[in-house]
XYZ file of C-alpha atoms in Angstrom:
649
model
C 32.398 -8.748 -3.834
C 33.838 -6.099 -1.535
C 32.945 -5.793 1.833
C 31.684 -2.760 3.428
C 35.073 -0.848 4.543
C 36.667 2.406 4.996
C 38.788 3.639 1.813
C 41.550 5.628 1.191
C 39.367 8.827 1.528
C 37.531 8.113 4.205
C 34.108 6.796 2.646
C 32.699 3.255 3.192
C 33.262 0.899 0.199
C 30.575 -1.413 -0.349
C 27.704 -2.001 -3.247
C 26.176 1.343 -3.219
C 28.114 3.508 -5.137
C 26.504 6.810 -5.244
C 23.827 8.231 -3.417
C 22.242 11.084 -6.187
C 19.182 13.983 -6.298
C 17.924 14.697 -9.656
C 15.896 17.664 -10.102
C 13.984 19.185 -13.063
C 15.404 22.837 -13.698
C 12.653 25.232 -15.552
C 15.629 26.793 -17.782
C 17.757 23.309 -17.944
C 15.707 20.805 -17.753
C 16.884 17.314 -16.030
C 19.630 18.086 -14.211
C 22.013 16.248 -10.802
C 22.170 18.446 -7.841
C 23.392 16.347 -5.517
C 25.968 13.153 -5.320
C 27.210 11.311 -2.807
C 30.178 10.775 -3.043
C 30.917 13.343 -6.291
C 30.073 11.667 -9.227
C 33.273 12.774 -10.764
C 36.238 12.737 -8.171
C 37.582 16.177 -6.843
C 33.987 17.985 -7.616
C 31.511 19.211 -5.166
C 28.676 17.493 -4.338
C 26.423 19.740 -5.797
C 28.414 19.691 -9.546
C 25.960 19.295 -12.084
C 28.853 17.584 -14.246
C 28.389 13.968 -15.214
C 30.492 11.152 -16.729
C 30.453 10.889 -19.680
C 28.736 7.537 -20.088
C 26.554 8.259 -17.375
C 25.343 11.353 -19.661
C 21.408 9.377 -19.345
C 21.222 9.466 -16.102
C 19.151 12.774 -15.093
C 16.634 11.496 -17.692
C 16.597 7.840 -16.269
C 16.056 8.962 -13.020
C 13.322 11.442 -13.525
C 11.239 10.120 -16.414
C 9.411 11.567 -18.955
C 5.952 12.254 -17.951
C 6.115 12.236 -14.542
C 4.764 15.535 -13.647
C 1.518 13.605 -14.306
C 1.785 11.254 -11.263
C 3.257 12.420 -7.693
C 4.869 9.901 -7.350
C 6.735 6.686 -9.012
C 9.866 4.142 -9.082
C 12.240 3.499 -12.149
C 15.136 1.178 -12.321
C 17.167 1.451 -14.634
C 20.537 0.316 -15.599
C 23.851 2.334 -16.619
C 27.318 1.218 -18.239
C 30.096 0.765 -16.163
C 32.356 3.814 -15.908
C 35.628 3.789 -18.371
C 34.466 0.667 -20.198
C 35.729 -1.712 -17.895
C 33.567 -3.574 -14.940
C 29.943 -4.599 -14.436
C 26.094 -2.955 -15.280
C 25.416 -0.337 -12.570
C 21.995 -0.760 -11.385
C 19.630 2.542 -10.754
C 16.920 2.776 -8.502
C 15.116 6.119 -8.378
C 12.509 7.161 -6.417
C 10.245 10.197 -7.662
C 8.331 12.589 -5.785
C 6.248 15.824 -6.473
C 5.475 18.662 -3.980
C 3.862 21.976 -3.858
C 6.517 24.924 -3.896
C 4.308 26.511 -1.664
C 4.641 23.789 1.166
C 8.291 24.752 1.277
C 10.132 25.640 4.470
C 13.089 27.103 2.493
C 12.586 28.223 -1.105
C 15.369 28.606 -3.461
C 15.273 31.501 -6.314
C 15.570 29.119 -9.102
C 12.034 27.417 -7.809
C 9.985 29.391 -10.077
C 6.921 26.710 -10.766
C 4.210 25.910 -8.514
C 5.304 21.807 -8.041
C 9.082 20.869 -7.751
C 10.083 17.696 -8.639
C 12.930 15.507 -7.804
C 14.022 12.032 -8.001
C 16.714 10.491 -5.267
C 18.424 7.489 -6.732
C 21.155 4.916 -5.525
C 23.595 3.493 -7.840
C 24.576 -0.107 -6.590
C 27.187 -2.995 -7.480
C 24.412 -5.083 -7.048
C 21.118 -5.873 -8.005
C 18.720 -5.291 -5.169
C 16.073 -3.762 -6.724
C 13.435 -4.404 -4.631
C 15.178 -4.242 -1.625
C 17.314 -1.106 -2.143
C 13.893 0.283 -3.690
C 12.365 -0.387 0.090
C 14.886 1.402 1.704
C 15.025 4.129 -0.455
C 11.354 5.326 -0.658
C 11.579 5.489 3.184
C 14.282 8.266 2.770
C 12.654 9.604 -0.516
C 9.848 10.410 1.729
C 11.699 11.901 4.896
C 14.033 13.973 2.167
C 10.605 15.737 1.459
C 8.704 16.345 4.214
C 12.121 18.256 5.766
C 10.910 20.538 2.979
C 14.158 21.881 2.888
C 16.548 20.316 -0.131
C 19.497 21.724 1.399
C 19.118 19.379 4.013
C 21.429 16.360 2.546
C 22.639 15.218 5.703
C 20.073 12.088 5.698
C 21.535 11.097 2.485
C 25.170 10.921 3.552
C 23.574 8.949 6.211
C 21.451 6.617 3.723
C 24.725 6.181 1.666
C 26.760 5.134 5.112
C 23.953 2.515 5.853
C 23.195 0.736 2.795
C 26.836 -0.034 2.778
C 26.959 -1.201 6.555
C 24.183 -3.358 6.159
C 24.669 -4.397 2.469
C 28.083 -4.969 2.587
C 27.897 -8.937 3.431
C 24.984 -8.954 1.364
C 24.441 -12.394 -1.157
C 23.482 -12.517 -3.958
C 21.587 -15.973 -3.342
C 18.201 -15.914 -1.942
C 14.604 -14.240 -1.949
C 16.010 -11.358 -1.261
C 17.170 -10.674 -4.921
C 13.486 -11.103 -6.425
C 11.960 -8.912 -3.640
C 9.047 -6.835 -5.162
C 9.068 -9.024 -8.367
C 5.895 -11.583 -8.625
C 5.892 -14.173 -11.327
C 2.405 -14.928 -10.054
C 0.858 -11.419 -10.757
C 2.722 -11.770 -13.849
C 0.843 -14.857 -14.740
C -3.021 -14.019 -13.358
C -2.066 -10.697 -15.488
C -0.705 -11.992 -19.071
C -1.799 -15.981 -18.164
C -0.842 -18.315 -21.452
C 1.009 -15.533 -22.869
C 3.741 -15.933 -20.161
C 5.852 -18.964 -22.082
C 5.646 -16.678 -25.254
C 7.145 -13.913 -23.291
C 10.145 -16.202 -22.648
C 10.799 -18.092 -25.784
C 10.755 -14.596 -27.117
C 13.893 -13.357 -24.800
C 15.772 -17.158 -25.635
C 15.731 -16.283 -28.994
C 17.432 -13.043 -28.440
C 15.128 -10.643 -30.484
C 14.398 -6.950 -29.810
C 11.415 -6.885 -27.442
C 10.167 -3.668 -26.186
C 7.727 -3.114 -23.442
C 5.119 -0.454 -22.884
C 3.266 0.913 -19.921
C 2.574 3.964 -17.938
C 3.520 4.861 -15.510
C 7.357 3.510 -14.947
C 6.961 1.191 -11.731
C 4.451 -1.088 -14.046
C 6.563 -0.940 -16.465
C 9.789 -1.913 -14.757
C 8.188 -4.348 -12.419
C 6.744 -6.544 -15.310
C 9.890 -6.617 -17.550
C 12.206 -7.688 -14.334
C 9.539 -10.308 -13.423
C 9.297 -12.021 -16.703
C 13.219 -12.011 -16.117
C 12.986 -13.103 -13.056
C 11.960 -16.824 -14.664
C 15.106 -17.331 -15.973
C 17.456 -19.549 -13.652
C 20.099 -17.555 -12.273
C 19.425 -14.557 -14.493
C 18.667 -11.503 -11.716
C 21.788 -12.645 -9.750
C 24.235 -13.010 -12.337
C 23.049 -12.729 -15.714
C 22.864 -8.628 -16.295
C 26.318 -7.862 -15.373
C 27.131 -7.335 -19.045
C 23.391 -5.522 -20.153
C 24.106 -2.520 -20.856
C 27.687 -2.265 -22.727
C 26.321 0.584 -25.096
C 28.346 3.777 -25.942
C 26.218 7.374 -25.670
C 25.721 9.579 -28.641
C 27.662 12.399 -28.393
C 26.547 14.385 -31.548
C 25.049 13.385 -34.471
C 28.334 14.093 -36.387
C 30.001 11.449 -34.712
C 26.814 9.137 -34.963
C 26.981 9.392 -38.910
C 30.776 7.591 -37.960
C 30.005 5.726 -35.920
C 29.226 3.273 -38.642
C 32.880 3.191 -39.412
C 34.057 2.813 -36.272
C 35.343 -0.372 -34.409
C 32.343 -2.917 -33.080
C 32.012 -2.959 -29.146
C 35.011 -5.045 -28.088
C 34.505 -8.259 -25.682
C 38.569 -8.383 -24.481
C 38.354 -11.838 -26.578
C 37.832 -13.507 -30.551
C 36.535 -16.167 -30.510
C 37.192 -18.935 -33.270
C 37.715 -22.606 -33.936
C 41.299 -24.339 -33.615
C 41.652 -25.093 -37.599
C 41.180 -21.606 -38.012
C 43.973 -20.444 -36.159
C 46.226 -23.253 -37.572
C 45.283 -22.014 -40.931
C 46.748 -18.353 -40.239
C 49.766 -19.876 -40.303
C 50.662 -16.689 -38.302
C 53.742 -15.927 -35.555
C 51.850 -13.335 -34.254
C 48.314 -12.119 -33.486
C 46.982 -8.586 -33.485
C 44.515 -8.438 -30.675
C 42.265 -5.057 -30.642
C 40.670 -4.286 -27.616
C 38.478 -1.550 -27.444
C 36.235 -0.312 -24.761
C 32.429 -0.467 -24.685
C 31.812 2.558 -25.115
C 35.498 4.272 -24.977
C 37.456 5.835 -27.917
C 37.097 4.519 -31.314
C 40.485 3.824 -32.103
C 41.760 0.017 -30.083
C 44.822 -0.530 -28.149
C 46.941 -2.545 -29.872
C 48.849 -5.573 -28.758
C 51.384 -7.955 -30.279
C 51.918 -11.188 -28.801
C 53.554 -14.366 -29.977
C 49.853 -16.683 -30.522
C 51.890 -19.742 -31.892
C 54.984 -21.293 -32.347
C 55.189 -22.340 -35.560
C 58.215 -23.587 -37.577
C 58.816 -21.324 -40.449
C 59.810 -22.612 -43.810
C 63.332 -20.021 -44.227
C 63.631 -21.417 -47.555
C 60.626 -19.390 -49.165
C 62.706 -16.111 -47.824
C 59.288 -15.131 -45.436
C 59.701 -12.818 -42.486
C 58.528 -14.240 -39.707
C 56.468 -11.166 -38.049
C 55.464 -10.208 -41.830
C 52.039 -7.862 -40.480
C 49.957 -9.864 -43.596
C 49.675 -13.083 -41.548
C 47.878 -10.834 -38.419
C 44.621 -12.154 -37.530
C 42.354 -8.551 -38.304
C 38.456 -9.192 -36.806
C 35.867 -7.225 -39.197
C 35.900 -3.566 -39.456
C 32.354 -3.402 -38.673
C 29.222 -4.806 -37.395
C 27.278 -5.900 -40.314
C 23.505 -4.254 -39.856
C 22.203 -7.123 -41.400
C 23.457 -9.722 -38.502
C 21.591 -10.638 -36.060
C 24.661 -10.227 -33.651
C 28.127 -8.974 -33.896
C 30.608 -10.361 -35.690
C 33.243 -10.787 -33.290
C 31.214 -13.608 -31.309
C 31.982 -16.581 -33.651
C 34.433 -15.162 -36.774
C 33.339 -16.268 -40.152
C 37.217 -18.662 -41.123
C 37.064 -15.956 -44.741
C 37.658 -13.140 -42.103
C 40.753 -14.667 -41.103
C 42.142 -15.738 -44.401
C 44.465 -13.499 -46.499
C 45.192 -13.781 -50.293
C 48.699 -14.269 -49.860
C 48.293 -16.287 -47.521
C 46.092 -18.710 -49.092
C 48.805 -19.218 -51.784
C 51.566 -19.627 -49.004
C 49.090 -22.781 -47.580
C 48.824 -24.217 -50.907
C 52.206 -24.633 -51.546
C 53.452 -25.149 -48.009
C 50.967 -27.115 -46.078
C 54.437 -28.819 -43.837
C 55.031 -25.278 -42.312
C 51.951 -26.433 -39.531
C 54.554 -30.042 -38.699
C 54.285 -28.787 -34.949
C 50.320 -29.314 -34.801
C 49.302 -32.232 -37.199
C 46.477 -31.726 -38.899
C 44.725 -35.698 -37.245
C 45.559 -33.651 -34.096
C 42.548 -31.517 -34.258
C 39.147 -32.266 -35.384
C 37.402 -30.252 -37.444
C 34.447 -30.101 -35.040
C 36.305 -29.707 -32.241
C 34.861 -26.968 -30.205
C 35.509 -23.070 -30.594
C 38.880 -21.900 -28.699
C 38.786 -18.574 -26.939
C 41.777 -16.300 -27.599
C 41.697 -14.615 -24.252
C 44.683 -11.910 -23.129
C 45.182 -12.658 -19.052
C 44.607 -10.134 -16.800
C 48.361 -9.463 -15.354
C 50.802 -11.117 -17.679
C 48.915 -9.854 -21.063
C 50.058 -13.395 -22.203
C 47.625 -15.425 -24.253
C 46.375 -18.298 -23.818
C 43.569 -21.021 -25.381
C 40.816 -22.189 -23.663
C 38.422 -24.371 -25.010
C 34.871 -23.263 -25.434
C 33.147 -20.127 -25.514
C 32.961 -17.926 -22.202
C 30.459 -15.963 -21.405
C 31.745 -13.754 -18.610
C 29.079 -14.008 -16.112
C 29.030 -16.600 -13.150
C 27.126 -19.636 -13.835
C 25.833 -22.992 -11.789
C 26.085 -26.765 -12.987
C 23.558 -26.311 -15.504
C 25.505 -23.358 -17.543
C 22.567 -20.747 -15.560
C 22.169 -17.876 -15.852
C 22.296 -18.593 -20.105
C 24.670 -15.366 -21.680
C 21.635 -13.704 -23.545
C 22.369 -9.979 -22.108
C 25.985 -10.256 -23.482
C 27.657 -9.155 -26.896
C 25.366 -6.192 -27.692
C 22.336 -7.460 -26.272
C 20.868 -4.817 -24.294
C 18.381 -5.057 -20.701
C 17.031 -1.273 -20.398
C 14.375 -1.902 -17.787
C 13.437 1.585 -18.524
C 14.867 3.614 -21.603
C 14.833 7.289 -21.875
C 13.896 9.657 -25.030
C 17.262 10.327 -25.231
C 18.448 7.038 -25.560
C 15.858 6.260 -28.955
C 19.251 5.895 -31.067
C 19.970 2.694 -29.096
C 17.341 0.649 -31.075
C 18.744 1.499 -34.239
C 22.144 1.362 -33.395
C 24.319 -1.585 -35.399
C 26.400 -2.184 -32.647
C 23.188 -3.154 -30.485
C 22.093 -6.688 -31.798
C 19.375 -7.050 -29.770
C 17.395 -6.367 -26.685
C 15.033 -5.971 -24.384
C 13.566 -2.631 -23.143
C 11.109 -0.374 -21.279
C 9.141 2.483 -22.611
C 6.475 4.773 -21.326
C 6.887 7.328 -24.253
C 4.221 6.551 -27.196
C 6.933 7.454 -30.041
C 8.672 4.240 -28.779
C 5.627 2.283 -29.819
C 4.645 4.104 -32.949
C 7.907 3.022 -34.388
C 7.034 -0.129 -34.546
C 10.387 -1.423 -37.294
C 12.462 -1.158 -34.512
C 11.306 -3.859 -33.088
C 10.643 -7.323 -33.197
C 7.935 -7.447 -30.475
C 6.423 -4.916 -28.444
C 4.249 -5.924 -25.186
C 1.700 -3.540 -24.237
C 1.507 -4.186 -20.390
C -1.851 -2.762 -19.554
C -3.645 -5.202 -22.248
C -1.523 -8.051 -21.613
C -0.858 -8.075 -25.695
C 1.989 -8.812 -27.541
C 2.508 -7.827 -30.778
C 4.520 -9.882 -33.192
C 5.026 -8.260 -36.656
C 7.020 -11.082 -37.872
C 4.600 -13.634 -39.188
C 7.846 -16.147 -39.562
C 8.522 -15.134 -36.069
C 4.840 -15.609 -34.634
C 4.854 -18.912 -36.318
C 8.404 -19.682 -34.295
C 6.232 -19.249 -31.405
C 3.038 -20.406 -31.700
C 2.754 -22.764 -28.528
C 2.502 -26.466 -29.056
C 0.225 -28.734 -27.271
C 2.710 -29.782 -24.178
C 3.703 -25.760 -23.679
C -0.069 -25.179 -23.623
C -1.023 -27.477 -21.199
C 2.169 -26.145 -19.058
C 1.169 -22.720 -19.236
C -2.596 -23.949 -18.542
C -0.549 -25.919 -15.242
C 0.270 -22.147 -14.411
C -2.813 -20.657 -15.033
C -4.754 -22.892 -13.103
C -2.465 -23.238 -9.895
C -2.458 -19.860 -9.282
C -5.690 -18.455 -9.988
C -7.145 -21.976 -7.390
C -7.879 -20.500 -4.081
C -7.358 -16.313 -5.115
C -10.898 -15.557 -3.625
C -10.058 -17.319 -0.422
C -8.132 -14.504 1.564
C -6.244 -16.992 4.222
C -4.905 -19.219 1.574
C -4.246 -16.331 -1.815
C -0.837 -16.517 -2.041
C 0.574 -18.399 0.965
C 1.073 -21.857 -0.258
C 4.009 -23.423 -2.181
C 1.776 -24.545 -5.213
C 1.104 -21.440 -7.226
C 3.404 -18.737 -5.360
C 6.190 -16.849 -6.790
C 8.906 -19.573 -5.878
C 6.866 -22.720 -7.433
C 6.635 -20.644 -10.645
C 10.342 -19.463 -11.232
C 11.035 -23.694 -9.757
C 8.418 -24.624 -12.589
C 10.453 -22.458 -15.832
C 13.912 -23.951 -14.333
C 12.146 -27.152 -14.578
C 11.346 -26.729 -18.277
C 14.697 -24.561 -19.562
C 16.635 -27.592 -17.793
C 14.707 -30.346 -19.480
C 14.720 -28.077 -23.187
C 18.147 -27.786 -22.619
C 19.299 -31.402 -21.845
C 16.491 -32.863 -25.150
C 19.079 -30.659 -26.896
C 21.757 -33.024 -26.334
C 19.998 -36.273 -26.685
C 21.036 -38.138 -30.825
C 17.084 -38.913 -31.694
C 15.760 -35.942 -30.462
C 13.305 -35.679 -32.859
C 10.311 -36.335 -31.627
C 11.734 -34.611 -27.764
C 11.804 -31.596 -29.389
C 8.549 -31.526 -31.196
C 7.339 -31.463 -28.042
C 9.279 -27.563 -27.694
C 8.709 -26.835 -30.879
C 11.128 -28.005 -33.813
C 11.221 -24.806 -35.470
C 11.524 -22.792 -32.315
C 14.981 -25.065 -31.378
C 16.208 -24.827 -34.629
C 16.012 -21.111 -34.341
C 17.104 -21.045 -30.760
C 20.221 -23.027 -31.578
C 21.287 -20.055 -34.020
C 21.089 -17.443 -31.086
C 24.655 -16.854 -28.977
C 23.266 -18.152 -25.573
C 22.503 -21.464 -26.791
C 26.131 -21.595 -28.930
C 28.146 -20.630 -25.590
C 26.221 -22.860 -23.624
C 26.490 -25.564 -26.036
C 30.419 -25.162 -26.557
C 31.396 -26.519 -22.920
C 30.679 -29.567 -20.935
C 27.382 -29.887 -18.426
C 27.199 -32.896 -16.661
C 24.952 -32.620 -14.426
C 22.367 -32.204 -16.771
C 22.632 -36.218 -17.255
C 20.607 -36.290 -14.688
C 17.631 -34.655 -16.344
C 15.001 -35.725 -18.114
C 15.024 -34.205 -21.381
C 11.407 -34.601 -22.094
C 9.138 -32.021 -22.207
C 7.265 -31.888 -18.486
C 4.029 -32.051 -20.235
C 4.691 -34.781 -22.937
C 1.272 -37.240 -23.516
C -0.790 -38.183 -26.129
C -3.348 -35.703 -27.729
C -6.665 -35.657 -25.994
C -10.031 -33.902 -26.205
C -9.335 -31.759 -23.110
C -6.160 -30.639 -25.535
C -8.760 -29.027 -28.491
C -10.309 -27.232 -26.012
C -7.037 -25.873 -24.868
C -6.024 -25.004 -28.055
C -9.272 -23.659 -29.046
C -9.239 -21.833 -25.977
C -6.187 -20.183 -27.223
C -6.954 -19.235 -30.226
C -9.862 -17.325 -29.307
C -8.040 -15.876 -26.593
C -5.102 -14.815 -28.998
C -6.167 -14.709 -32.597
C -8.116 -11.253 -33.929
C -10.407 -14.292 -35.659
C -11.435 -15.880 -32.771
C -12.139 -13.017 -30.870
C -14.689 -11.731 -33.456
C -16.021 -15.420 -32.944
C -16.047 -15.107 -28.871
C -18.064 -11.696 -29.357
C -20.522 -13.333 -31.930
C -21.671 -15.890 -29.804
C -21.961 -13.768 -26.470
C -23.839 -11.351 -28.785
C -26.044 -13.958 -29.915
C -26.293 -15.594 -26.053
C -27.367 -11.945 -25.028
C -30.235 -11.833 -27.743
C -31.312 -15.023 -26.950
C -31.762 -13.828 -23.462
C -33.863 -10.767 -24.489
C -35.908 -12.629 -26.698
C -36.741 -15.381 -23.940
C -38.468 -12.107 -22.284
C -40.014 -10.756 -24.996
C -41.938 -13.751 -25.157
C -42.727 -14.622 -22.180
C -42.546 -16.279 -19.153
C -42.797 -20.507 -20.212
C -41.109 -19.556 -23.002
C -38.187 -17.292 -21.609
C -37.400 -20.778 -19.328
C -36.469 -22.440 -21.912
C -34.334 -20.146 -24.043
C -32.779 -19.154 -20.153
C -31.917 -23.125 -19.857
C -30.178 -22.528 -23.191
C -28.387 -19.216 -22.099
C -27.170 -20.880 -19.159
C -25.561 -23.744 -21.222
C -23.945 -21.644 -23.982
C -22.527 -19.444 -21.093
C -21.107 -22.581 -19.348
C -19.571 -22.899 -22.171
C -18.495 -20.157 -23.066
C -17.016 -19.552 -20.130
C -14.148 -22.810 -20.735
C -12.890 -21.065 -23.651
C -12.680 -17.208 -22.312
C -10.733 -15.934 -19.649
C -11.550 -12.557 -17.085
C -10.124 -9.260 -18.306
C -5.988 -8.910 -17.392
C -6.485 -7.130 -13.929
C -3.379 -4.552 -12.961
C 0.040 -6.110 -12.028
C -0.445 -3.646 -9.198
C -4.223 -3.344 -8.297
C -5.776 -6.391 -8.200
C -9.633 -6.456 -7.624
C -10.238 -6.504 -3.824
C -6.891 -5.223 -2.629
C -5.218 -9.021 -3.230
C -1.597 -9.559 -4.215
């Protein structure tokens, strides 16, 4: 990471990168008015001209809807500029105020409320923190109540890099502002399903309004992943902006997002047969057509007898034209061997099978792992490296897992503008923010959608649903949760100030149980370990990219862990109740049967009075038993992730 400095032109390099004011125009609608430094070199700080792949950003910044709140927070994440680098990460802080209250009022200002958003794009992802810092400003910005005042933001922009620019990356810090354990008292069981619905890579959207809910309960449940906040989003949003809708109709024809690598295993590169490879490297979300690059792959002995050229262009490894819509991710993360092979070619092997004398066939396994072709940074040569990479910066255990990679999007909030996204074939998957209802009406976009506010989750998938139906051990670990953090929560010294049950023993508790899912992987007679996850869940699982990179290299310090399920045991009463506990928590069957019996436990009540006195004490003995037990199998209402009752955290 760079350290704060001075650059070429004066400014201080560090991880903020621009400093921007995004207002809402009543003849152009969402528009930048101010950047710090100019978003596009050589421009004036008050161009309204954007980057092209930063063409989102007035509409991430200020959100749709928020003239009905005065104010809010969005974060929000944008490509990196020219297709090469890292996610920029967008925090935006929205305001309203009266035009009336203004000191200085420009002619454009022709509505009674202006409304403007101050955001800082940053290298790193601080949302909390930078959030902190920047609603300070947001709020001095407008009570100057003069806009052409931008001196304090030249100012914020010269600070956060000062005092940012040593800044790690390791630490609380990172998850300020982000609480697994509202996340928990708030969706309770529900939490694990959240999670084993992001390992297997599907398209999850989330719903709330307004945006600060919203973005605070995706990042959270993200938050539970090892690793995944620090160094797991730098490749999350890799997605190329609709230009027209002329060019969408093409883009169907056009070249998949390019990773810089194929990936493949050895036998499949022997079998080319080929003195050259064609590598095409396009950018993210750059032109369509690729850069092309020859360069000598392997050195294999031709057979000059059969009169072959040895650069003949047939033998080229060519990746697919196109993402197939009907993957579940793109093909140029594992290629199928028939993409590689070549008619002629085939007839070439059959007959001369000794051209390969340099690499014997004994030499390499067929299940040896997947090589990367990978072109180096300065010498363009290429070179193999076994296993898959991922790209992002991992620990001993292979954390942060590469889920947000290849076309598998993190929009912690996603504007209108940006709907074409979930149909888009290049986008395999992902997981996303919406407060807009047309987001949620379409519900075939989706695989899941999580309405916040209810703490539902709606699977349409009954395969899928079935995939993650909890088993007994994830119950009684998500009961484990449930019941360490809601102990003590009416006790104001002790809510939230222990280890036990606070925001750092939950995200300790899901390392726990990805580590120990992760290592019953690897285990021969894993069986009956993984029943324990969920068979059909890890069979599924195993089919997803994370879990194939991760698998492809070597992690040994997860010898050291036991690969049973943390909540492993024999099948007890206490586990029906659980279960039916969550069933009539969860199922649309047992909730009609949870509002049948406190219907009938109410008109039991009534009756007991209707009849009198000696009478009602019995049939009041018998409401206070049925509501004793009612009460084991039913849980309070979801309170806010924001407004808990009382004023607690």
């Amino acid at each position: 990471m760079e350290k704060s400095g001075r650059g070429g032109d004066g400014a201080p390099r560090g991880p903020v990168l621009h400093i921007v004011v995004v207002g809402f125009h009543h003849k152009k609608g969402c528009q930048v008015e101010f950047s710090y430094p100019p978003l596009i070199p050589g421009d004036g700080h008050d161009s309204h001209t954007l980057p092209e792949e930063w063409k989102y950003l007035p509409f991430l910044a200020l959100p749709d809807g928020a003239h009905n709140y005065q104010e809010d927070t969005v974060f929000f994440h944008l490509p990196p500029r020219n297709g090469y680098g890292a996610t920029v990460y967008g925090i935006s802080c929205y305001r309203q105020i009266e035009a009336k209250a203004l000191k200085v009022r420009q002619a454009d200002i022709t509505r009674e409320t202006v409304q403007k958003s101050v955001c800082v794009l940053s290298k790193l992802p601080l949302y909390g923190l930078l959030q902190a810092k920047l609603q300070l400003i947001t709020h001095a910005y407008f009570e100057e109540k003069d806009f052409s005042q931008i001196s304090i933001l030249k100012e914020l922009y010269e600070h956060m890099n000062s005092s940012l620019g040593g800044t790690s990356l390791e630490g609380s810090q990172v998850y300020l502002g982000l609480s697994p354990r509202d996340l928990v008292l708030h969706f309770r069981h529900k939490v694990l399903i959240l999670f084993k619905l992001i390992l297997l890579e599907k398209k999850v959207l989330f719903y709330i309004s307004p945006v600060n809910k919203l973005v605070g309960a995706l990042m959270t449940v993200l938050s539970l992943f090892p690793g995944m906040i620090e160094h797991g989003l730098s490749d999350c949003s890799q997605y190329r902006p609709r230009k027209s809708m002329s060019e969408d109709s093409g883009l169907h024809e056009s070249n998949p997002p390019a990773d810089g690598f194929v990936s493949m295993s050895a036998p499949d590169i022997l079998n080319a047969n080929s003195g050259t490879a064609k590598k095409i490297m396009t950018g993210n979300h750059g032109e369509d057509a690729g850069i092309k690059t020859e360069e000598p792959l392997l050195q294999v002995e031709e057979d000059h007898s059969k009169g072959q050229e040895p650069n003949d262009t047939s033998q080229y490894l060519k990746p697919p034209s196109r993402p197939s819509p009907e993957s579940s991710e793109s093909d140029w993360e594992t290629l199928d061997p028939s993409v590689l092979e070549d008619p002629a070619l085939k007839e070439r092997e059959q007959v001369g099978s000794e051209q390969t004398n340099s690499f014997p066939k004994e030499s390499v396994p067929s299940d040896s792992p997947p090589i990367t072709v990978q072109p180096q940074a300065n010498t363009g040569q290429v070179v193999l490296i076994p296993g898959l990479i991922s790209g992002l910066e991992e620990d001993q255990y292979g954390m942060p897992l590469a889920i947000f990679t290849k076309g598998y999007l993190c929009l912690p909030y996603m504007a209108l503008q940006q709907h074409h996204l979930l149909s888009d074939v290049t986008v395999r998957g992902f997981v996303a923010g919406a407060t807009n209802i047309l987001f949620r009406q379409q519900k075939h976009l989706s695989d899941a959608i999580v309405e916040v506010e209810e703490a539902l989750i709606q699977i349409h998938d009954p395969e899928l649903r079935k995939l993650l139906n909890p088993t007994t051990a994830d119950l009684r670990f998500a009961d484990y949760l449930v019941r360490h953090v809601t102990e003590n929560r009416d006790d104001v010294f002790l809510d939230g100030t222990g280890w036990e049950g606070g925001d750092e023993w939950i995200r300790a508790q899901f390392a726990v149980y990805i580590h120990a899912l992760l290592a019953a992987t690897l285990q021969l007679d894993h069986e009956k370990i993984l029943s324990d996850y969920g068979t059909a869940f890890v069979t599924a699982w195993k089919n997803t990219h994370n879990y194939r990179v991760w698998n492809s290299n070597k992690h040994p310090a997860l010898a050291e862990i036991n690969p049973n399920h943390p909540f492993q045991g024999q099948y007890s009463v206490s586990d029906m109740k659980l279960r039916f506990s969550h069933s009539v928590q969860n199922s649309e069957r047992g909730k009609k049967i949870g509002n049948v019996m406190v219907t009938t436990s109410r008109n039991v009540v009534q009756t007991g009075k209707a009849v009198g006195q000696s009478v009602g004490g019995a049939f009041s003995s018998a409401k206070t038993a049925m509501s004793s037990w009612l009460s084991t199998f039913t849980s309070p209402a979801p309170q806010s992730l924001t407004e808990p009752p009382n004023g607690k955290p």
